[in-house]
Amino acid sequence: MAWDEFFVTGDPLIFGAQISIVLTIIGIVFVLTKYQKWTWLWKEWLTTVDHKKLGVMYIISAVLMLFRGGVDALLMRVQLTMPNAEFLDSTHYQEIFTTHGTIMIIFMAMPFLIGIMNIVVPLQIGARDVAFPFLNAVSFWTFFMGAMLFNISFVIGGSPSAGWTSYVPLAGDELSAGIGQNYYLLGLQISGIGTLLTGINFLVTILKMRAPGMTLMRMPMFTWSTAITCILIIFAFPVLTVALAMMTFDRLFGAHFFTLMDGGMPMLWANLFWIWGHPEVYIVIIPAFGIFSEVISTFSRKNLFGYKAMVYSMVVIAFLSFIVWVHHFFTMGAEASVNSFFSITTMAISIPTGVKIFNWLFTMYKGRIKINTAMLWALAFIPNFVIGGVTGVMLSMAAADYQYHNTYFLVSHFHYVLISGTVFACFAGLYYWYPKVFGHKLNEKLGKISFWLFVVGFNVCFFPMYFLGFAGMPRRVHTYTEESGWFDLNVVASIGALLMALGFMVFVYSIYYSIRYAERLTTGDPWDGRTLEWSTPSPVPYYNFAKVPEVHGLDPYWEMKKQGEAEFDVNQVELEPIHMPDNSAVPFIMSILFFIAGFGLVFEWMWMGIIGGIGVLITMIVRSFDPDEGYHVEVDEIKEIERKARRKEA
Amino acid sequence: MKFVKHSFLFSSLLLFLSGCSALPVLDPKGPVGEAQKDLIFWSIFLMLFVVMVVFVLFTIILVRYRERPGYDSHEPEEMEGNKWLELIWTGIPIIIVILLAVPTVRTIYQLEEPPQSTRDKEPLVIHATSANWKWFFSYPEQDIETVNYLHIPEDQPILFKLTSADSMAALWIPQLGGQEYNMAGMMTEIYLQADEPGVYDGRNANFTGEGFTEHTFKVYAQEEDEFDAWVEETRQEAPKLTQDKYDELLLPGHVETQAYSSTHLEYVNHAMDAEYTLKAYERQGYDPEKEGSH
């Protein structure tokens, strides 16, 4: 293979990206070396098994991916602003919408939420870490390396271009040769390992490691949403794993699961993909529901209205999410009875979702609603998500869907639910829990500016798209003619996209600004919170709780404060040594080997795939015979740490 | 279904909101599109009700209970929930879902059959075959075939038999009705009908790779005698479609509109033979592995 086949050449945009990647890497190496931070990086981050640090790394990666996916989106908007534009050619446009979709769902939305789960769930349930800290690090690093493998495709070898749904036969090697699709298969496969492990890890954590007294029905709503999400992950992700493996076998080893030749069944892919894919969209929305529940309850100074109904409605939504997948292809010509069944199951989801909306509204009812940036994101969620929801109901009507399918009406619908649901939740959660991790708030003024830019831009960008759908504009076209009548609305949409980009930039700046200038907190409870995470100092000591709290009801920390038992005096409580896990380099090294194996398979260099695969096995063996049992934090040390952390409170 | 009293109002509103551009989905020219439009308006009507309820409640609660000077010391009471309220907001959505589900299911079944308005007429059968990135329309009874354009008689149901020579496409003529997939090795069927003569836009709505954007065609709906005259003319004047010519047309790319006085169904029905195209590639020495990468 010649070097100009290995690297993507001939496109000035991509050449610019290649140069900036090289410069960024040189810059990072330079800074790390100059300030002698290599050891710090290795000890504190690359080998850590601390759920809070892993959470932070998840969120940093997700914000980077939000940037990458956002740049993809802007490139598409530039191309679509004018009719007959030639800014991107059709192949390049298709690569961009494929990577945009895949990155935003798999490498942005999910890791962002998993990052928040990592930081919050153990703290909410009064645990010192997750059930399997080592596994948690494996989860993060396999996700990260999978994401990196997918991301380098646009500079090395070429990106996938068959859409994030990768329908066969288009995505098979009979019609779409070239290695782009292999990146999709292996990038998702490797990061999928991480997601599945996270599902198992957090479910066990929630089931086994709750503080004494915290029954299931006393768990905070975000913890409940995480538990349900984990169950969805455990049932849905194996389907993706198998489907990806089947297509990988088709493309790399000449199997015929989905091929045109020799009796392959292309439609099987569509079914498998959406049997995973529909629960997947609930994997990224249910934790969002959990985040909004916490934020709305805290800033209304009230407990959550209809707690039980909130739990049951999530369970119902999760169950229904497995029996609606056919609504993604009502137009496949299934029998009327099949389409009717899936129409009704899909509509039925609106019922528990409606229950949740009203419960949030009545949580605020007769409350005292404090409006800050975190709460603004949660408030904006309600009306915007309702718009996304009702258009979802419209799409669920199969006979009408024949007109909406594959159009901008659909594009608008899923951006409405995914952005106002998931993305708003990520922002709300970030503003809400950021002080817990870093010991200072994010700047409110900048936060509000970025909120308004983003939310107004979001509506300006996506609302016109419903009408583009009625105007007959299909998704995934790279340009259109003047006669089509789609010009005006596309201009409006592009202006909206620009506002969203500005909002994102202000958000990033607000983090930088707050790190430098924000006032340091003197309390672990800046919002007058209700759940256990606020009973710890901020930043949280690495062992979380010096003494595991006892729980007597919902919102335990709120109760403690009301009873006047919230003060934690190290000298008054009886402490025991705390057992903590040691750091480990194995997850990081294992994931690099996964990356090497994946990269080899992408290019069909089997020797490299085999070397990487053997390496992974060796790291597993090393881990299996590892006698390390962790260490104990002695009482004196705990007292010292707690005194330091809490002295500020006085 | 006569849910359409409000439709005029809504459509003028929608047209206003969308600037000057026309909305073909809401301006149907046949009974299939008409049924779908009725369903769409009925759902918009119900959904606007839902949106209104939530928005009004949201606004009232936010205005009334927002923390502000004069309302900043009140300590809210805890509320567990309220059985009656919760029953109401579970019950009303169930009713709305039923109100939507009934006409939806009825329309789904209705669209499986030829339109009621012309049930005395025999449907005209047209095989619509998609290949990257062109459309073949075969009229087996008339023994003619067109590429990238379509003639149909008005006021007569058309039974489209859909399949694909390669990747999955979707036949969509927004003003006549919704789309359906074309899949290699499969046959799907869809009834459409034009109630008035005119030229309508048709296209492939499902992403099929590089040439997808221009994978379009025009539909000419004509009065019956004009249509018959066009058929006769095509039969007389158009060349036969040889297998070699057809194989050549299967190679990925765009072509001009063409007409033939025979159909490719003589050589292959892609609904029965998913492998034909790849073998035709091979016969002509075309290798997607080499052409496809960049």
PDB file of C-alpha atoms in Angstrom, chain B residues 81 138-139 259-260:
ATOM      1  CA  GLY B  81     -47.997  12.573  44.606  1.00  0.00           C
ATOM      2  CA  SER B 138     -41.289  -1.822 -16.840  1.00  0.00           C
ATOM      3  CA  TYR B 139     -44.843  -2.089 -18.152  1.00  0.00           C
ATOM      4  CA  ALA B 259     -37.456   4.297 -23.567  1.00  0.00           C
ATOM      5  CA  TYR B 260     -37.555   0.744 -24.884  1.00  0.00           C
TER       6      TYR B 260
END
